[in-house]
Coordinates of C-alpha atoms and ligand atoms in Angstrom, one line a residue:
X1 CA 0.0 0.0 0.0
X2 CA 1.0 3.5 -0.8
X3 CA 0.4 6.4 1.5
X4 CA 0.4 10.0 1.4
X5 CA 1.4 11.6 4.2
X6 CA -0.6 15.3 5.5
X7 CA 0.9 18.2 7.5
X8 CA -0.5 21.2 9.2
X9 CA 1.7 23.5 11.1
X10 CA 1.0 25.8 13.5
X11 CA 3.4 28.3 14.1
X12 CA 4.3 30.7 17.1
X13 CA 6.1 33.9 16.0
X14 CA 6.8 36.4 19.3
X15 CA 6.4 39.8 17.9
X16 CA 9.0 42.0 18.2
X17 CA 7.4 44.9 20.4
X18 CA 9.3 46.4 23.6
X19 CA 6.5 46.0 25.8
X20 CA 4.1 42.7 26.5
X21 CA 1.0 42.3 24.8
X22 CA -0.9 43.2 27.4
X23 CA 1.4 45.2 29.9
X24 CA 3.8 47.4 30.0
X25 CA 7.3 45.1 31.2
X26 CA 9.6 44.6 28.7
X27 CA 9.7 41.5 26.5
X28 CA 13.8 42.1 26.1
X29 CA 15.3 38.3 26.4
X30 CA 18.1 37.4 28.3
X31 CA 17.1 39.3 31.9
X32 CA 17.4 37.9 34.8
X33 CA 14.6 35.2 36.4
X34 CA 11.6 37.5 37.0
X35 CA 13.3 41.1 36.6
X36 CA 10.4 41.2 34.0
X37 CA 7.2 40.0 35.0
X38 CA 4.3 43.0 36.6
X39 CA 1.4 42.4 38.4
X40 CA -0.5 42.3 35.1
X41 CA 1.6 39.5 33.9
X42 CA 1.2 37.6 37.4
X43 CA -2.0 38.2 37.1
X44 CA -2.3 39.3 40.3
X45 CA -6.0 40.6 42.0
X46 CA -7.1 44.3 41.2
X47 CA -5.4 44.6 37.4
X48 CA -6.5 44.9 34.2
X49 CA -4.7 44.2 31.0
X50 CA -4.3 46.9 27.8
X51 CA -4.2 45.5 24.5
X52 CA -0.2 46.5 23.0
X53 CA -1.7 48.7 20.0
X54 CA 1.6 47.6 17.8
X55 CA 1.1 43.7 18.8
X56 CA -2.1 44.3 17.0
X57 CA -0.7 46.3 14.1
X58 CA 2.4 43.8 13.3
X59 CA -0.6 40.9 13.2
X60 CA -2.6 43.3 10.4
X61 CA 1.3 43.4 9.0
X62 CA 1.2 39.6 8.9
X63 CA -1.9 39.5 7.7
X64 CA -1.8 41.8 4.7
X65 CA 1.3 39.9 3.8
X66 CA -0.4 36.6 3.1
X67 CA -3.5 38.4 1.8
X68 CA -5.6 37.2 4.2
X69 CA -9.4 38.8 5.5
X70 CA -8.2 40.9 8.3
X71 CA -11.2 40.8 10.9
X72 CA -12.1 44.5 11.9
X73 CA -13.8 42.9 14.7
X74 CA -11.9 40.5 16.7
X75 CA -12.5 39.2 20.6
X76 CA -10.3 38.1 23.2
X77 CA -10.9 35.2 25.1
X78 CA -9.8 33.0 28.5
X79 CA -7.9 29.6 27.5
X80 CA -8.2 28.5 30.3
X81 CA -5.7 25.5 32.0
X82 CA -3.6 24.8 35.1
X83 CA 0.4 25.2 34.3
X84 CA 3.0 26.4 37.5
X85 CA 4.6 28.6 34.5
X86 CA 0.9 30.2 34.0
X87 CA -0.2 31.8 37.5
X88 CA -3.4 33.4 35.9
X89 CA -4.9 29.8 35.2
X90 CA -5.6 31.0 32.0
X91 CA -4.4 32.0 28.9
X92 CA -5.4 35.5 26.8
X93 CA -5.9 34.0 23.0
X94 CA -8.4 34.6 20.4
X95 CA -10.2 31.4 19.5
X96 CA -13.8 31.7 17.6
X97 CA -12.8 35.2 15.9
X98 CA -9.5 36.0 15.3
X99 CA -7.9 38.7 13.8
X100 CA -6.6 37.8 10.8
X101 CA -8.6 35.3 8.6
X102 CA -7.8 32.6 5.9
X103 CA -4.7 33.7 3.3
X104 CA -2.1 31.6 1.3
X105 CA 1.5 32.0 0.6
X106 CA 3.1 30.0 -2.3
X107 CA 5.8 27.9 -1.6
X108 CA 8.6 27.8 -3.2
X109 CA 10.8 24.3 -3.4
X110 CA 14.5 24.0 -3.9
X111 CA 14.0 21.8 -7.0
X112 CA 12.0 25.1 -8.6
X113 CA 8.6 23.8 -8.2
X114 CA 6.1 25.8 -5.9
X115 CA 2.5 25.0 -4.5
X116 CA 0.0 26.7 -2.9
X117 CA -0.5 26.4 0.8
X118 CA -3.4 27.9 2.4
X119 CA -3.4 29.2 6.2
X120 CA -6.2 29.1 7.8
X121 CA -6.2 31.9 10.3
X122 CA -3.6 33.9 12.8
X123 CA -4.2 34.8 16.2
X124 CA -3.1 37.1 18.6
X125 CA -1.6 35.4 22.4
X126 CA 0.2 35.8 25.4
X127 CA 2.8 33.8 25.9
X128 CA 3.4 31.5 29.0
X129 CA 6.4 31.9 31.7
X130 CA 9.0 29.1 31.4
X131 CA 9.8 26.2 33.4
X132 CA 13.4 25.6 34.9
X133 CA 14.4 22.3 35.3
X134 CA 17.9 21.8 35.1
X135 CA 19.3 24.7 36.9
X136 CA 17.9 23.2 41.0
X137 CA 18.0 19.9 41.4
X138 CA 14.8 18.2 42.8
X139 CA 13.1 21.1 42.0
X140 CA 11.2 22.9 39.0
X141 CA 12.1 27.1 38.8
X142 CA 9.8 29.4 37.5
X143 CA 10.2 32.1 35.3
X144 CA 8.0 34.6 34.2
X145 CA 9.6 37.1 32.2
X146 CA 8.1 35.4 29.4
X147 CA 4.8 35.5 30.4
X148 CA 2.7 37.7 28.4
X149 CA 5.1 38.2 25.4
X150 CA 2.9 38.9 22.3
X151 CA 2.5 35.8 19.8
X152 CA 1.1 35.3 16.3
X153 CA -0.2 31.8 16.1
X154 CA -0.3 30.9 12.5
X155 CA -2.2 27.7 11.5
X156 CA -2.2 26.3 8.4
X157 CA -4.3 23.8 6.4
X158 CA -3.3 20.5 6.3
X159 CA -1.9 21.0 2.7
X160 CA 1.7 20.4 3.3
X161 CA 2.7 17.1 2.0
X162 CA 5.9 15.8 2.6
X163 CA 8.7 16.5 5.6
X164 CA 10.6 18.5 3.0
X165 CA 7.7 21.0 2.3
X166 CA 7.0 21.5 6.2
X167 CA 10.6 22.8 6.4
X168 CA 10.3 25.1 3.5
X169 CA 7.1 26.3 4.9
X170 CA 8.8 26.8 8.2
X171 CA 11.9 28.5 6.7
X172 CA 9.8 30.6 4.1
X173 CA 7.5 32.0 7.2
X174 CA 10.6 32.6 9.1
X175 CA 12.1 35.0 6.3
X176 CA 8.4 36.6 5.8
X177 CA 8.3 37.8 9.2
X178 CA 12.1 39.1 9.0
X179 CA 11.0 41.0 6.0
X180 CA 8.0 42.4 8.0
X181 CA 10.2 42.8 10.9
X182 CA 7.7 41.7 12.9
X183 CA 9.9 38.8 14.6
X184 CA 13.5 38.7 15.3
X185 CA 13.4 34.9 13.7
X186 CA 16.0 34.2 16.8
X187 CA 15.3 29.9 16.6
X188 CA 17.7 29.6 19.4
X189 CA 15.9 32.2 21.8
X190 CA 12.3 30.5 20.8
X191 CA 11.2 33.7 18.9
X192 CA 9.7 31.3 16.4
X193 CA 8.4 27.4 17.3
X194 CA 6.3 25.2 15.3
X195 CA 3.7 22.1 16.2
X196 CA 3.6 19.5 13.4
X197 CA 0.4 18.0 12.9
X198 CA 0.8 14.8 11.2
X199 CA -0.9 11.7 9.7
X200 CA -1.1 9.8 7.0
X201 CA -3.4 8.2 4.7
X202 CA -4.2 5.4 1.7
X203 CA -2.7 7.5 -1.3
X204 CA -5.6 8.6 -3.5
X205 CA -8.0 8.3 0.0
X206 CA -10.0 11.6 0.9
X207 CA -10.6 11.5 3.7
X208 CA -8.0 12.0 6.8
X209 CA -6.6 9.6 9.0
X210 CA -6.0 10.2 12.8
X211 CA -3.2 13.1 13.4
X212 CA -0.6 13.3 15.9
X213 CA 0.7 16.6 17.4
X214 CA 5.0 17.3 18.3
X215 CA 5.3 20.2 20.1
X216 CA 7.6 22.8 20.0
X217 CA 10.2 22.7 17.2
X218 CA 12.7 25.4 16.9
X219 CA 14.6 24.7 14.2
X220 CA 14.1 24.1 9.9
X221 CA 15.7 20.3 10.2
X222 CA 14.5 19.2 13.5
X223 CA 10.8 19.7 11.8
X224 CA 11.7 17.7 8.9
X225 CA 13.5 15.1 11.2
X226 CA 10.4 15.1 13.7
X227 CA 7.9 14.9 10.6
X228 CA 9.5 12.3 8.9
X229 CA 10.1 10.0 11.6
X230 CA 6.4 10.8 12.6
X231 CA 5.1 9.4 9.1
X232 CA 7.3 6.2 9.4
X233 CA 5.8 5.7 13.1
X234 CA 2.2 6.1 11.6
X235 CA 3.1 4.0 8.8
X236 CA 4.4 1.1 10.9
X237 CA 1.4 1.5 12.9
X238 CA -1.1 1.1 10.1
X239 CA 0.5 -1.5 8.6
X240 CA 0.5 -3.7 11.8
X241 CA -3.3 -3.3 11.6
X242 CA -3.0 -1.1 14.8
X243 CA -4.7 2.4 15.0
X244 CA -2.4 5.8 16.0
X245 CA -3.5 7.3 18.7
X246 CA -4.7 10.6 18.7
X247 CA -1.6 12.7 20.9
X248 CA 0.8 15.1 21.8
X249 CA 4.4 14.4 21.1
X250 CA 7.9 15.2 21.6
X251 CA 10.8 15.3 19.5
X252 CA 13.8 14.3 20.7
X253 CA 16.5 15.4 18.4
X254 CA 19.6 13.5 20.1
X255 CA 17.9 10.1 20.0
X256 CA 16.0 11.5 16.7
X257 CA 13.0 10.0 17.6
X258 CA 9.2 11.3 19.0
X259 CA 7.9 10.3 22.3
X260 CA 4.6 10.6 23.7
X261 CA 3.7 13.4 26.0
X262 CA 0.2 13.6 27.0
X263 CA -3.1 12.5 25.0
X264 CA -4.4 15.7 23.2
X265 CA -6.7 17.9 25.1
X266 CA -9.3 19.2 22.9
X267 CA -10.8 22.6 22.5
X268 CA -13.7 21.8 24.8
X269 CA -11.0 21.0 27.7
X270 CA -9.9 24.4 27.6
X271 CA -13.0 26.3 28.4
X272 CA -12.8 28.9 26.6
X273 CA -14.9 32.2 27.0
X274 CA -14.7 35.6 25.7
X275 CA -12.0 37.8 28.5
X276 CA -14.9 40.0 30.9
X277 CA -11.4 42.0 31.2
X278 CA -10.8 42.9 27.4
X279 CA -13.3 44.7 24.8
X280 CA -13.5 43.0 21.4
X281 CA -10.9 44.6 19.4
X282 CA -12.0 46.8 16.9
X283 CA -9.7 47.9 14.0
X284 CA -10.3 51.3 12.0
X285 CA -10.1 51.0 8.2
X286 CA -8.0 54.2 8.4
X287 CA -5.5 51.9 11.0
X288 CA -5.5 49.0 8.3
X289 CA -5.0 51.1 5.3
X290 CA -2.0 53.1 7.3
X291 CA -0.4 49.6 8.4
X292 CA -0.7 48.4 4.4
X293 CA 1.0 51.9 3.0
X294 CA 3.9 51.8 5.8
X295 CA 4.6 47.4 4.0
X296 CA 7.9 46.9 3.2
X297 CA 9.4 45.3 -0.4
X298 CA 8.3 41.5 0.2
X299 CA 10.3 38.3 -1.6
X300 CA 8.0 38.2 -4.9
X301 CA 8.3 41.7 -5.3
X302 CA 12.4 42.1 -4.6
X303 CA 12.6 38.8 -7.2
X304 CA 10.5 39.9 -9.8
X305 CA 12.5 43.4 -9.7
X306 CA 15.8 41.4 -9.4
X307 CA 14.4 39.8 -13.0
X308 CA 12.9 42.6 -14.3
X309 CA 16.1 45.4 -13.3
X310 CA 19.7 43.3 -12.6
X311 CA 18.6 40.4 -15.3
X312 CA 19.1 37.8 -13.1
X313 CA 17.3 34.2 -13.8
X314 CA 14.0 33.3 -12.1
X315 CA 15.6 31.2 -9.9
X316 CA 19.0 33.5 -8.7
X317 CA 16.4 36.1 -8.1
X318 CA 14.2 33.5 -5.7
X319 CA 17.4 32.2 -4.2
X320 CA 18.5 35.9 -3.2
X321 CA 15.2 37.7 -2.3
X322 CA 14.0 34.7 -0.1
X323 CA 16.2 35.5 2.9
X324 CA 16.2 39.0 3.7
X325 CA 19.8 39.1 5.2
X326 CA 20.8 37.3 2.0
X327 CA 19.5 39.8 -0.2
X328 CA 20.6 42.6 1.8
X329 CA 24.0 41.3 1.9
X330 CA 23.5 40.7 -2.2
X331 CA 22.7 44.5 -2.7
X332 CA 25.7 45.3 -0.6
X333 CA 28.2 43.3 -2.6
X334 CA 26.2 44.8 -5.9
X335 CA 27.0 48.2 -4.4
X336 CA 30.5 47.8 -5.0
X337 CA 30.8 45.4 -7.4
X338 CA 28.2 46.7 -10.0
X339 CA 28.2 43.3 -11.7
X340 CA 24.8 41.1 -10.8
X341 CA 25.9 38.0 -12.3
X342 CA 28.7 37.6 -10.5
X343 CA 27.4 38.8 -7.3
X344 CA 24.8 36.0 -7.2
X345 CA 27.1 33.2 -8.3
X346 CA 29.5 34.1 -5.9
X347 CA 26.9 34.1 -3.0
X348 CA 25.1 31.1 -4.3
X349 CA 28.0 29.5 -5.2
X350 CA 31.5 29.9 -2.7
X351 CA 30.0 31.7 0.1
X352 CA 26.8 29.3 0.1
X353 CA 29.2 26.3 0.1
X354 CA 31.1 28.1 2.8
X355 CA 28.7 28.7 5.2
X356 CA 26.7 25.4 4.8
X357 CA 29.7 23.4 5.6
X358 CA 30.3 25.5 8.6
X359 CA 26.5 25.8 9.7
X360 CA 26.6 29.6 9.4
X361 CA 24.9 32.7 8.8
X362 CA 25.1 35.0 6.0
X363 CA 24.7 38.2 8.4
X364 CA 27.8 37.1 10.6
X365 CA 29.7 35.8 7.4
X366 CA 33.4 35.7 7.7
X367 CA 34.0 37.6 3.8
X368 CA 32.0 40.8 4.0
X369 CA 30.2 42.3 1.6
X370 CA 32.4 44.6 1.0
X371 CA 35.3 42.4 0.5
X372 CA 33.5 40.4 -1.8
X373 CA 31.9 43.0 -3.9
X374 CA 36.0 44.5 -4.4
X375 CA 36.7 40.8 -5.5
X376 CA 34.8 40.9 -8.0
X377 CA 35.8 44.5 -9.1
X378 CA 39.0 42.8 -9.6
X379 CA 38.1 39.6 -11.5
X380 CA 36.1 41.8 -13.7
X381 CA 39.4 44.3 -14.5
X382 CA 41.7 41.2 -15.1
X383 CA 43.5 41.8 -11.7
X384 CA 42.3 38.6 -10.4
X385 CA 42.1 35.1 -12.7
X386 CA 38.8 33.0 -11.4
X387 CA 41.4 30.5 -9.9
X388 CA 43.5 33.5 -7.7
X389 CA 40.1 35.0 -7.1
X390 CA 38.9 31.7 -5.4
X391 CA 42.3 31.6 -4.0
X392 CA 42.0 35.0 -2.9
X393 CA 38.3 33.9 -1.4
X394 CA 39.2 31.0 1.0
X395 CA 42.0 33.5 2.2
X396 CA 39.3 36.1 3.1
X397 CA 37.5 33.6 4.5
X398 CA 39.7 31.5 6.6
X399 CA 41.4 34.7 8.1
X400 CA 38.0 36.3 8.6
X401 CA 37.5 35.1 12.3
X402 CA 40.5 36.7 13.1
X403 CA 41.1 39.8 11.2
X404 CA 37.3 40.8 9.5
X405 CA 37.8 43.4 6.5
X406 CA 41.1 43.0 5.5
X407 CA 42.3 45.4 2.5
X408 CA 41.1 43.2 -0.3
X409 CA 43.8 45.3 -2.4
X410 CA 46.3 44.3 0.0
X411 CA 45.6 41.2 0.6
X412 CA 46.2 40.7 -3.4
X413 CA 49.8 42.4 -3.5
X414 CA 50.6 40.3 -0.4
X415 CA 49.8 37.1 -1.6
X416 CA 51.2 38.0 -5.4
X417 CA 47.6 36.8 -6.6
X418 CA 48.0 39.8 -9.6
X419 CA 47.1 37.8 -13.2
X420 CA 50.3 38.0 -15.1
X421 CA 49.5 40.4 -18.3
X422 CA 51.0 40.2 -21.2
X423 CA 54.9 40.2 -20.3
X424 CA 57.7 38.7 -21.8
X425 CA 57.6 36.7 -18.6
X426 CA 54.7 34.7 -19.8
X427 CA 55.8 34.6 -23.9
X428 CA 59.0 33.3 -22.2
X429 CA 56.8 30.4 -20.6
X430 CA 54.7 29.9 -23.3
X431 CA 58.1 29.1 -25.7
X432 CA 59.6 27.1 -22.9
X433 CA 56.0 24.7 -22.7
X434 CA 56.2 24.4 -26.8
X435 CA 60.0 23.1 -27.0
X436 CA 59.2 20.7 -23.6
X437 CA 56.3 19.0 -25.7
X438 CA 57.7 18.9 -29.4
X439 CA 55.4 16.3 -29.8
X440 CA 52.3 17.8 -29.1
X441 CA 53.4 20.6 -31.3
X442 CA 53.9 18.8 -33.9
X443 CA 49.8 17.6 -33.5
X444 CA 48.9 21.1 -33.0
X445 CA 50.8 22.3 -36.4
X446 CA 49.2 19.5 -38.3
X447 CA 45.7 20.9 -37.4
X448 CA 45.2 19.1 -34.0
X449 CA 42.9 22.0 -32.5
X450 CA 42.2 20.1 -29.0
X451 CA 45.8 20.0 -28.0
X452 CA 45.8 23.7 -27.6
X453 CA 44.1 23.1 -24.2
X454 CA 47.1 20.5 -23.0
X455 CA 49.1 23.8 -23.7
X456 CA 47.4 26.2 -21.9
X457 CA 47.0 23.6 -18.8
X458 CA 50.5 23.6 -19.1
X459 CA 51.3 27.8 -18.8
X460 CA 48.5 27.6 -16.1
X461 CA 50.6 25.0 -13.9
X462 CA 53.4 26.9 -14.1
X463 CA 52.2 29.8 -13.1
X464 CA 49.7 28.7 -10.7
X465 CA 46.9 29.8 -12.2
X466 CA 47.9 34.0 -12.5
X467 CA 48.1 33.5 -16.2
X468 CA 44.8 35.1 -18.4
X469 CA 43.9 32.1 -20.3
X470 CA 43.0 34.2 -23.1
X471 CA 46.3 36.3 -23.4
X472 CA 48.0 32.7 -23.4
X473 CA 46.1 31.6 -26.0
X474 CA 46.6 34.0 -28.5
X475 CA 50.6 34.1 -27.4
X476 CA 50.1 30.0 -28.8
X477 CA 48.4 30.7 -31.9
X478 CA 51.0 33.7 -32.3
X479 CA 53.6 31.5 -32.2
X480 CA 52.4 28.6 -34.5
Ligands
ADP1 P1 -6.1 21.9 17.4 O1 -7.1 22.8 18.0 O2 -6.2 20.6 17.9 O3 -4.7 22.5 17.4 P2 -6.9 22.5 14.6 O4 -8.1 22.0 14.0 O5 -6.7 24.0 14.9 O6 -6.6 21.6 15.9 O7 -5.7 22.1 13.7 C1 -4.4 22.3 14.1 C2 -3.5 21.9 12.9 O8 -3.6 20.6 12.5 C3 -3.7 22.7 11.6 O9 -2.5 23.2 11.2 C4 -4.3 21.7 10.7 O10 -3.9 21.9 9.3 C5 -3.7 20.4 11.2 N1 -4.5 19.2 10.9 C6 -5.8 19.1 11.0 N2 -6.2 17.8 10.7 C7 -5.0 17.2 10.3 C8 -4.8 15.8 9.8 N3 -5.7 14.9 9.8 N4 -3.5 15.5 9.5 C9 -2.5 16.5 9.7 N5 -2.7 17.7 10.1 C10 -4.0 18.1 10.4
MG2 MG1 -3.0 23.1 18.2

């Protein structure tokens, strides 16, 4: 039997305000246990909360963004559940009407293919405190600075497909809410986490089989990991004739494997009533229309101009525009360089390779932007041959820990990486390689075009590769 596994992800992005969502503490990570949590977010007796008017504008931001309905009327209401890292006993969320409706992004695959992914809605939250458990032991700490820290859940319909696509969903929401700096996209501080929904089903069947939920995935591979070892659990159930329980889960990336936490708790569980506390929110068109003019250049956009103005292929432009720190660092090294082609091959290409091997991040990359936008300046005025200029490259790069921004300049003279030009240094090579190989000359006079390469190999070599191919070429044919 063949199945077809189906993904819904839910996603929870911490807007980047300064103040909570419905106080005024700071939401600033990193203080210590507690410095952060009021009375509001302690919910103690006596206080009310006020809604955060830019949590509410960042969601319209979001919302616009995926061209979703945005609700003008919205309401507030009590999830209500017992938690020590939730001293309210209950959760502010939106639930039956939330603020922004159903939209779509299209997703775009590495292999060039895209689809169409519907989302169903996106809510406005609080977040919940954290527990501490491995800093006492015996004991659980509490901390609340989280507590009340404004989230955008984002759900999506169950239209993903395969553990590759829930990544790309994941990564391609995590640059959209850069772009709308809306979220710091900080994966390591929790400012984005994602629950898979996953099960799986006879392909061609349409209906849905039972779904499981994993919790709390912070990271692009640890959801493809968790999904796909999710579909092979399902799978072996199904095919023992057993039936997969409806439940939360846990991924576990050091043993790579889920685990079962709790069974799921549905809706009714929670309890759910409108907050006495909060009036339904009630958005202005003159607020929604000022939110849409203040939106920022979004991925289509910046790749269809990348197309339309540098001339750069469908997919370079896709490649660069996705990320923004990737583009941004792209029109940075096109600042300088004033060559598009080369820009983009030499990001997609080297630095890419660079960074992937070493896990790292384009915004903290070890060549600036700069550096890399003079190196190509250089390749393009003959300074550099493409073999010193990826010399020159893995220099930049291995020293760029230590000494960032090096003279590009500099660095060339140092390292003698200057292409020979036309000298009598390079005729003299060129006469020396034709009397070492009298043979292959003798091919090459009697018409043998292909051995013309063995030649210029042979210059290259002996200069290392800071010969012009071209200029060695036509010093051949001169000779002949
Ligand atoms: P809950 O309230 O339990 O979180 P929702 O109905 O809001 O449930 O759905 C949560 C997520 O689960 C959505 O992203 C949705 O696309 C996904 N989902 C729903 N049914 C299935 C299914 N059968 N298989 C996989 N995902 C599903
Ligand atoms: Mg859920």
């Amino acid at each position: 039997m063949q199945w077809e596994p189906v993904i819904g992800l839910e996603l929870h992005v911490q807007l980047a305000t300064r103040s909570k969502i419905f106080s005024g503490a700071a939401t600033e990570f990193g203080a210590a246990p507690n410095a952060q949590a009021c009375a509001v977010d302690l919910g103690l007796p006596g206080v009310l909360p006020v809604l955060n008017e830019n949590a509410v504008k960042m969601a319209v931001r979001f919302g616009l963004a995926i061209g979703a309905e945005i609700n003008e009327h919205s309401i507030f209401d009590r999830k209500n559940y017992f938690y020590p890292d939730l001293p309210k006993g209950y959760q502010i969320s939106q639930f039956a009407t939330p603020i922004v409706g159903a939209g779509k992004i299209t997703l775009q695959m590495e292999d060039g293919g895209s689809r169409e992914i519907r989302i169903t809605r996106a809510h406005l939250e609080e977040d919940a405190g954290k527990s501490v458990h491995d800093l006492f032991p015996g004991l659980t700490g509490i901390d609340l600075n989280r507590t009340g820290t404004p989230l955008l859940e984002v759900v999506s319909e169950p239209d993903l497909r395969t553990p590759a696509e829930a990544a790309a969903y994941f990564r391609q929401m995590h640059a959209l809410v850069r772009y709308l700096k809306i979220c710091d996209g900080n994966l390591a501080e929790g400012s984005m986490r994602c629950d898979a929904n996953v099960s799986v089903r006879p392909a061609g069947s349409n209906e849905f089989g039972e779904r499981t939920e994993i919790k709390n995935i912070n990271s692009f591979r640890f959801v493809e990991r968790a999904v796909r070892f999710e579909i092979d659990r399902h799978i072996d159930i199904l095919e023992s004739g057993g039936t997969v329980e409806r439940e939360t889960r846990q991924y576990d990336p050091d043993r790579d494997e889920t685990r079962a936490m709790r069974g799921k708790e549905l809706s009714e569980d929670y309890r759910y009533f409108p907050d006495p506390d909060l009036l339904p929110l009630q958005l202005s068109p003159e607020l929604i229309n000022a939110v849409a003019a203040e939106m920022p250049e979004l991925p289509a956009a910046r790749t269809a101009r990348y197309q339309a103005e540098l001339g750069l292929t469908e997919y370079d432009a896709n490649w660069l525009s996705n990320d923004p720190d990737v583009a941004e660092y792209f029109d940075a090294v096109l600042a300088v360089s004033g060559n598009a082609k080369q820009s983009a091959n030499w990001i997609m290409g080297a630095l890419a390779a660079h960074l992937n091997k070493a896990d790292g991040d384009i915004s903290s990359s070890p060549v600036s932007a700069a550096q890399l936008g003079t190196l190509i300046l250089r390749l393009d005025d003959n300074t550099l041959s493409s073999k010193t200029a990826r010399t020159l490259f893995e220099h930049l790069y291995e020293s760029g820990a230590d000494q960032p921004g090096l003279d590009v300049d500099a660095q060339i003279a140092a390292l003698g990486l200057q292409q020979m030009d036309n000298s009598d240094e390079l005729a003299a090579l060129v006469d020396q390689v034709l009397a070492d190989n009298p043979d292959q000359l003798a091919q090459l006079r009697a018409g043998k075009d292909k051995v013309l390469g063995f030649f210029v190999g042979q210059v290259m070599k002996l200069t290392q590769g800071k010969a012009n191919p071209k200029q060695v070429n036509e010093l051949i044919r001169e000779r002949l």
